[in-house]
Coordinates of C-alpha atoms in Angstrom, one line a residue:
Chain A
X1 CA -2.5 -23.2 21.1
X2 CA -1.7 -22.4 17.8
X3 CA -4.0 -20.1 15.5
X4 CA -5.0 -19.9 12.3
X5 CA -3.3 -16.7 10.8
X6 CA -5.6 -15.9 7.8
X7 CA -9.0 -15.7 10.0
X8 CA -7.5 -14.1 13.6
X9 CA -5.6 -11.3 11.6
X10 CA -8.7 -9.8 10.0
X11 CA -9.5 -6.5 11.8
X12 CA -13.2 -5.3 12.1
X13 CA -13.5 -3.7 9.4
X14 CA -12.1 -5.6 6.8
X15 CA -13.5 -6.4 3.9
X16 CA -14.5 -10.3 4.5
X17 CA -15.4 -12.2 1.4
X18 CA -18.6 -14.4 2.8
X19 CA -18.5 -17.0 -0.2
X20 CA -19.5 -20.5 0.9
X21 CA -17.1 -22.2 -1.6
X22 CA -14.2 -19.8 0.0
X23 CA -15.3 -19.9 3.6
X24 CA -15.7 -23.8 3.5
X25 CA -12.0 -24.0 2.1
X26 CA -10.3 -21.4 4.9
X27 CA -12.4 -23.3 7.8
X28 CA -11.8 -26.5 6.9
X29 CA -8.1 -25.2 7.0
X30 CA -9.3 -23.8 10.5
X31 CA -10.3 -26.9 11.8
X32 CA -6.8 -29.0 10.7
X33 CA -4.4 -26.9 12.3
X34 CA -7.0 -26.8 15.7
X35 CA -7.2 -30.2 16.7
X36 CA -4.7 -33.3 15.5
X37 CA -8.4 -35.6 14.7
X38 CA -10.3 -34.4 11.1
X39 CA -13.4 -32.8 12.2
X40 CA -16.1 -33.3 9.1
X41 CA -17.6 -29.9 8.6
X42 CA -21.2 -30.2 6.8
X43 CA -22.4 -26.9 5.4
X44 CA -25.1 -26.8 7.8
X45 CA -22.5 -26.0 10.6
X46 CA -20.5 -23.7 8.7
X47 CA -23.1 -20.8 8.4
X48 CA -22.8 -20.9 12.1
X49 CA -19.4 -20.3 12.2
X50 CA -19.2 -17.6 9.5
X51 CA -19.5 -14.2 10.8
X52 CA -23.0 -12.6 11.4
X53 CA -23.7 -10.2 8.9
X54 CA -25.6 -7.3 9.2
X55 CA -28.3 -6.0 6.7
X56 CA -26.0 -3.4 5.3
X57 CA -23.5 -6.5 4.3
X58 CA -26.4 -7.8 2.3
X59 CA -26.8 -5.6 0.0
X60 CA -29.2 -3.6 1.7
X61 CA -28.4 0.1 3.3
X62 CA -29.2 2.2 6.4
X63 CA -31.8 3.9 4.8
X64 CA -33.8 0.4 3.4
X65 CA -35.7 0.6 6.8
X66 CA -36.8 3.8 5.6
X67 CA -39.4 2.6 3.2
X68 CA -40.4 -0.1 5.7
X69 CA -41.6 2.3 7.6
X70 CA -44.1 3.9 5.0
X71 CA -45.2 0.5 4.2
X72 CA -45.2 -0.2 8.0
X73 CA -47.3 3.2 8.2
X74 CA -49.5 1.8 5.5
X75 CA -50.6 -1.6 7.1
X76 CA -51.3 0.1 10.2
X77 CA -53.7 2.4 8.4
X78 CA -55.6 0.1 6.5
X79 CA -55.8 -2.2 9.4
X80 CA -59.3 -3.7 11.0
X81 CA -60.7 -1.5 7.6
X82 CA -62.3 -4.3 6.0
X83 CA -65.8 -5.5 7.6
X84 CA -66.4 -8.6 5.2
X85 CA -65.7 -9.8 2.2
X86 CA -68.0 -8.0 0.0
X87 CA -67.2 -4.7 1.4
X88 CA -65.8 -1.7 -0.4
X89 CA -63.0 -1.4 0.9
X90 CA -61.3 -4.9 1.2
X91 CA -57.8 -4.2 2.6
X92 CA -54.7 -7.0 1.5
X93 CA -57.3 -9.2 0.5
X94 CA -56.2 -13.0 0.5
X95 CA -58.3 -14.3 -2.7
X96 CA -57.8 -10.8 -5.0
X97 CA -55.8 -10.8 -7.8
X98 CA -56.5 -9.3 -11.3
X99 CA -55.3 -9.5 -14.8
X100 CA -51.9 -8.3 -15.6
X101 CA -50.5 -8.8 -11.7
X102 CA -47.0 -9.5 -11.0
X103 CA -46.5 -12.9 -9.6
X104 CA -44.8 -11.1 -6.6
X105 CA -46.9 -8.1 -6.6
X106 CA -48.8 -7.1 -3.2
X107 CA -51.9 -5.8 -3.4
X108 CA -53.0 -3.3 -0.6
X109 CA -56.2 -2.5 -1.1
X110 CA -59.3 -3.0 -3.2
X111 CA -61.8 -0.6 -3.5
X112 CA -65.3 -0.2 -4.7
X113 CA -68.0 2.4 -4.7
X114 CA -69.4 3.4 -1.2
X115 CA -72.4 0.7 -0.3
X116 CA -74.9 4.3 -0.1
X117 CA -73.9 4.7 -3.9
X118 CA -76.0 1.2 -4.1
X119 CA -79.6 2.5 -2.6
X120 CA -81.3 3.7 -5.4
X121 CA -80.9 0.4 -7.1
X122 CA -81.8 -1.7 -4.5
X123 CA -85.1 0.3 -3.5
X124 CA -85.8 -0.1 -7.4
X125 CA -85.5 -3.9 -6.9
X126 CA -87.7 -3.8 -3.9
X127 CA -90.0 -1.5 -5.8
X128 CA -90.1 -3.7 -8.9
X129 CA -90.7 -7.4 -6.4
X130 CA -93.9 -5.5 -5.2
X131 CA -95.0 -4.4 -8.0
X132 CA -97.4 -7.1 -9.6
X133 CA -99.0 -7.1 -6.1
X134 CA -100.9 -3.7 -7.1
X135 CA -102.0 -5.8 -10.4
X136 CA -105.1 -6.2 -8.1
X137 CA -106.3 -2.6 -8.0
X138 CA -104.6 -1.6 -11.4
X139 CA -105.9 -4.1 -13.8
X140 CA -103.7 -3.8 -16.5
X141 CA -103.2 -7.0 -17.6
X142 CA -106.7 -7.8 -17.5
X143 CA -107.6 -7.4 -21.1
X144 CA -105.2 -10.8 -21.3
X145 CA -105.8 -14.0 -21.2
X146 CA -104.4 -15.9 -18.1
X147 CA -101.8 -17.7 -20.2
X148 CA -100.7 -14.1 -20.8
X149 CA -100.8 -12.9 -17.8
X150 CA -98.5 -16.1 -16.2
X151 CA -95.8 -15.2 -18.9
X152 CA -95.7 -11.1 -18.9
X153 CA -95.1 -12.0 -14.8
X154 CA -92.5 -14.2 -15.1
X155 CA -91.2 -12.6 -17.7
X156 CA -91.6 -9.3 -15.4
X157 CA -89.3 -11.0 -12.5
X158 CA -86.8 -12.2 -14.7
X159 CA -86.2 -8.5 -15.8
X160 CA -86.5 -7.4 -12.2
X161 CA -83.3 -10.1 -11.3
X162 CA -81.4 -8.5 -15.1
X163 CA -81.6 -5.3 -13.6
X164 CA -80.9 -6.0 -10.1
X165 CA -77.8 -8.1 -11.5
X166 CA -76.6 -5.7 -14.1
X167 CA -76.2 -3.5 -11.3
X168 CA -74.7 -5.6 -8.6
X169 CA -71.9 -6.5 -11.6
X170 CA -71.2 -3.2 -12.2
X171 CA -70.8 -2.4 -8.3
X172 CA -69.1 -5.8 -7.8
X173 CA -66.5 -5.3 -10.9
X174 CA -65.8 -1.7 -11.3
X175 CA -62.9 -1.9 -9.0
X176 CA -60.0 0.4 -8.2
X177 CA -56.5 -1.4 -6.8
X178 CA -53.6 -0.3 -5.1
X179 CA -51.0 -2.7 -5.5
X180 CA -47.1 -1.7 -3.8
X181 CA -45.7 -0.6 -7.2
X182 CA -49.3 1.1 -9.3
X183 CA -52.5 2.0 -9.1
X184 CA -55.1 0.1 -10.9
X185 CA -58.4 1.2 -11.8
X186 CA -60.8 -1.0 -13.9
X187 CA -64.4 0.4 -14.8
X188 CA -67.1 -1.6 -17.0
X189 CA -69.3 1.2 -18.1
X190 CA -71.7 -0.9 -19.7
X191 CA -72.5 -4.5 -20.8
X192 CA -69.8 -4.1 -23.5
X193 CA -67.5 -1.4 -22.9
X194 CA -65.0 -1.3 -20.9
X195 CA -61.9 1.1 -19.2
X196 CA -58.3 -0.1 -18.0
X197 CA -56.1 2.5 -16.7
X198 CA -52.6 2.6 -14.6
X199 CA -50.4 4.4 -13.5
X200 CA -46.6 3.7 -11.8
X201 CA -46.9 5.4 -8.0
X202 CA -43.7 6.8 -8.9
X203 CA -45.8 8.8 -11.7
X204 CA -48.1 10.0 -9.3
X205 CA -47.7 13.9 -8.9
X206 CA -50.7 14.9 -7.2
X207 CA -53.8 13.3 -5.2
X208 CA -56.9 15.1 -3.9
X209 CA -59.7 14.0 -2.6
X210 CA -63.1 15.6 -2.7
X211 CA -66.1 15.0 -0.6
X212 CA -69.4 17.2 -0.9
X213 CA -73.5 16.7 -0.3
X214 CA -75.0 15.4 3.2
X215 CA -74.8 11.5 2.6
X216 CA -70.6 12.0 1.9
X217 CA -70.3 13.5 4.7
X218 CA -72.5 11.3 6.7
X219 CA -71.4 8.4 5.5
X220 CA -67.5 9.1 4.8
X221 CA -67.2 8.7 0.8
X222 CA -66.3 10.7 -1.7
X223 CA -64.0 11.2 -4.6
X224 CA -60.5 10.8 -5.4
X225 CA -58.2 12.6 -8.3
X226 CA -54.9 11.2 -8.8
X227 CA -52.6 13.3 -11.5
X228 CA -50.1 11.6 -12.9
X229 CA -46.8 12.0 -15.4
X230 CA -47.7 8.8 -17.1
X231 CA -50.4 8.5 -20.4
X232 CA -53.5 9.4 -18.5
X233 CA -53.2 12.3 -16.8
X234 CA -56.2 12.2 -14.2
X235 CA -57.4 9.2 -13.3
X236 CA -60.6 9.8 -10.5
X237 CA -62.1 7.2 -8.7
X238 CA -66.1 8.1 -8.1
X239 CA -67.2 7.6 -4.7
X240 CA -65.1 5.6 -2.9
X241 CA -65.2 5.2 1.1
X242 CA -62.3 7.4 3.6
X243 CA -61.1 9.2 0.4
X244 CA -58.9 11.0 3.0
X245 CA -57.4 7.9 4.0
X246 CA -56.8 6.5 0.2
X247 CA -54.9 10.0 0.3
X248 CA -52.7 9.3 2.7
X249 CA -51.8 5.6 1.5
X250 CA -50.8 6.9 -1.2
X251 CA -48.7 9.6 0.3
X252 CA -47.2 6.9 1.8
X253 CA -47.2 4.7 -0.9
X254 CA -45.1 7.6 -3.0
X255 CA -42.7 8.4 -0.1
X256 CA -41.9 4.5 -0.3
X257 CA -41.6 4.9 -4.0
X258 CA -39.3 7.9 -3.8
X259 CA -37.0 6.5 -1.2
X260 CA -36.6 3.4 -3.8
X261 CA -35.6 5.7 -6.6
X262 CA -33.1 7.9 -4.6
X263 CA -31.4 4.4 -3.4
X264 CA -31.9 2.9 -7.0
X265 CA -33.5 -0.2 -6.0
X266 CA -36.5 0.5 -7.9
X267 CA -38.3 -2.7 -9.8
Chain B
X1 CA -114.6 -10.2 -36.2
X2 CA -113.6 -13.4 -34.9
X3 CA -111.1 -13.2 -38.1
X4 CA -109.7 -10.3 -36.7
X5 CA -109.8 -11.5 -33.4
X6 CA -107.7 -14.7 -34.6
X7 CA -105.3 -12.4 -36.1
X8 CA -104.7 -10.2 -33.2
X9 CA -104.1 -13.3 -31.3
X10 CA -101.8 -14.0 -33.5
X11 CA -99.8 -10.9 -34.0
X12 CA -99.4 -10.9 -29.9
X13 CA -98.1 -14.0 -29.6
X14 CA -95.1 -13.0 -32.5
X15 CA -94.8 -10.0 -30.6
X16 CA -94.4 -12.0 -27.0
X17 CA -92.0 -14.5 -28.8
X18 CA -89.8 -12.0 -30.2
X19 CA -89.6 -9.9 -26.8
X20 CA -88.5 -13.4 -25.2
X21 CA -86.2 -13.9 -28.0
X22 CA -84.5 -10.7 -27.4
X23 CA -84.1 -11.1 -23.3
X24 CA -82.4 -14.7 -24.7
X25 CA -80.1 -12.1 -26.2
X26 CA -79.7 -10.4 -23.7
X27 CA -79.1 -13.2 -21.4
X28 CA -76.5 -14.7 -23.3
X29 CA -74.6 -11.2 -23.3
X30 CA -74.9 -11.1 -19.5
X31 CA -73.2 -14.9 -19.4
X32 CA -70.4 -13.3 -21.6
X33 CA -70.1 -10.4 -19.8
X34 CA -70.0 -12.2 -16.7
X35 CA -67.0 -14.7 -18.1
X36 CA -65.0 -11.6 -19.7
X37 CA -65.5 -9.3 -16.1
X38 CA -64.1 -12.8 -14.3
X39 CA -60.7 -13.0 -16.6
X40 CA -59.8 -10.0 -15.6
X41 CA -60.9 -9.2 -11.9
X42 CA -60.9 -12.4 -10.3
X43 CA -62.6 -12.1 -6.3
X44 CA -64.1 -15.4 -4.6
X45 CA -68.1 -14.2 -5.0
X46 CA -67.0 -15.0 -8.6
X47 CA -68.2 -18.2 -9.4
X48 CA -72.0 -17.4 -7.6
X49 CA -71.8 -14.4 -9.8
X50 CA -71.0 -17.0 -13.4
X51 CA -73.7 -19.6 -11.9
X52 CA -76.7 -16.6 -11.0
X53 CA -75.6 -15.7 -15.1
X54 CA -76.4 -19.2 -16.2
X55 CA -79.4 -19.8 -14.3
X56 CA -80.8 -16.5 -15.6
X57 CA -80.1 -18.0 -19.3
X58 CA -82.1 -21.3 -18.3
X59 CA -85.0 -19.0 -17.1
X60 CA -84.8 -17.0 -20.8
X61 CA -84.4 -20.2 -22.3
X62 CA -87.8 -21.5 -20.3
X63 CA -89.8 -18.6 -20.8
X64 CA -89.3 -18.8 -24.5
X65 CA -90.5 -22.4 -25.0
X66 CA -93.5 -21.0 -22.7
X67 CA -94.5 -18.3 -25.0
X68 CA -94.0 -20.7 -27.9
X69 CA -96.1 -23.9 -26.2
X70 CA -98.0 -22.1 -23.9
X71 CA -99.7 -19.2 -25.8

């Protein structure tokens, strides 16, 4: 049976040109001198017949597995983290996204201050629910009339749920993220002033984290100083939990970067 | 004395209607706040958070027509 010169003469290694448009033409060609009958090729069947190419054909290299395996290193670190979906450290969280995010821009983890970091408010709250209880035995707003008394109590509660939701918000919104190409951390300091810093991973140089006192040690939180090459030179997040792991993500996370930037695929 | 008394009355009830007046300010900031934190950091608990903000605007908002009706 006669062959088609132009496909059986390729050796291995030759440099095949894997353009539809060109393929289609050469196998249609194929086909006619195969059988005496036309064969209709569709382009779903030509794909098939084309040869397999490997990832390196694709524009990709050897070492593009490489940085899969940091991020591969990262997902298996930050795996089972998250307990539920107000917790402090929410891991590839499905709903999250912020202001200023790449459409195609992953983000790894969201974290917020340690839930210990939240006692002191939330005995306050407690503290301030049973307070008018002890009105009984400290008459204080006796010298009122009882019209006064009804509103200084309501009015008491309603500053009791302010408080106790001026906190939460600030827990709640004071976030730091870790996306796959920067770090992102957002801090409302008050009810009107606020902080919006950034950095590239590639312009991290340096991350320690720092954990000190009974209850960080107890509890697993602490801080976390990331130096960087870009505009702010430190940024720290306050007393987040497994500072020792956010460490090693972004080890990782910077090992991915590098590997990017010595194959030149960086974004 | 009842004079005084009358006015006494009356300088507490300005004082309870401006301290409302201010938590209605202060309310109102925690709506905006609420709405400005939202743009930017966007988490599904974030609606509860914008409706607990409003209905602690209607409670400001309540308590002042108290002081003004009630007292």
């Amino acid at each position: 049976m006669p062959r088609a010169k132009d496909l059986d003469t390729i050796a291995p290694d030759d440099m095949v040109s894997t353009t539809p448009s060109v393929s289609v033409h050469k196998l249609k060609k194929h086909h006619k001198t195969k059988t005496a009958t036309e064969i209709p090729v569709s382009p779903s069947v030509i794909p098939s017949l084309l040869p397999v190419r490997s990832p390196q054909d694709e524009g990709g290299s050897p070492t593009r597995s490489a940085d899969l395996k940091y991020r591969q290193k990262v997902y298996e670190l930050i795996k089972d983290k998250t307990a539920w979906p107000l917790s402090a450290f929410l891991a590839r969280p499905k709903v999250f996204n912020f202001d200023g995010q790449n459409e195609d821009e992953e983000i790894l983890l969201v974290l917020r201050r340690h839930w210990f970091t939240n006692l002191h408010w939330i005995f306050l709250t407690i503290a301030m629910l049973i307070g008018p209880m002890f009105l009984k035995y400290v008459p204080l707003l006796s010298s009122f009339s009882a019209k006064y008394q009804f509103v200084f109590i309501l009015f008491w509660y309603l500053l009791t749920f302010a408080i106790t939701f001026e906190h939460f918000l600030s827990w709640y919104f004071n976030v730091f993220i870790i996306t796959e190409e920067r770090v992102i951390d957002i801090d409302f300091y008050n009810l009107l002033d606020k902080k919006y810093s950034e950095a590239e991973l590639a312009m991290i140089q340096d991350v320690t984290s720092k954990q000190g006192g009974v209850s960080q040690t107890v509890f697993d939180y602490g801080d976390v100083l990331i130096q960087t090459a870009a505009e702010i030179p430190v940024i720290k997040i306050d007393q987040i939990p497994n500072p020792n792991l956010i460490v090693q993500i972004l080890q990782q996370m910077r090992g991915e970067e590098r590997q990017e930037e010595l194959e030149g695929r960086q974004k | 004395m009842t004079e005084i008394k009358r006015w006494l009355e009356l300088v507490e009830k300005i004082c309870v209607i401006i301290g409302t007046l201010v938590y209605l300010v202060f309310a109102v900031v925690i709506v905006r706040q609420v709405n400005s934190m939202s743009k930017i950091v966007h988490d599904k608990f974030n609606i509860v958070l914008i409706i607990f903000s409003y209905l602690h605007l209607a409670f400001a908002i309540l308590l002042l027509i108290l002081a003004i009706l009630l007292l």
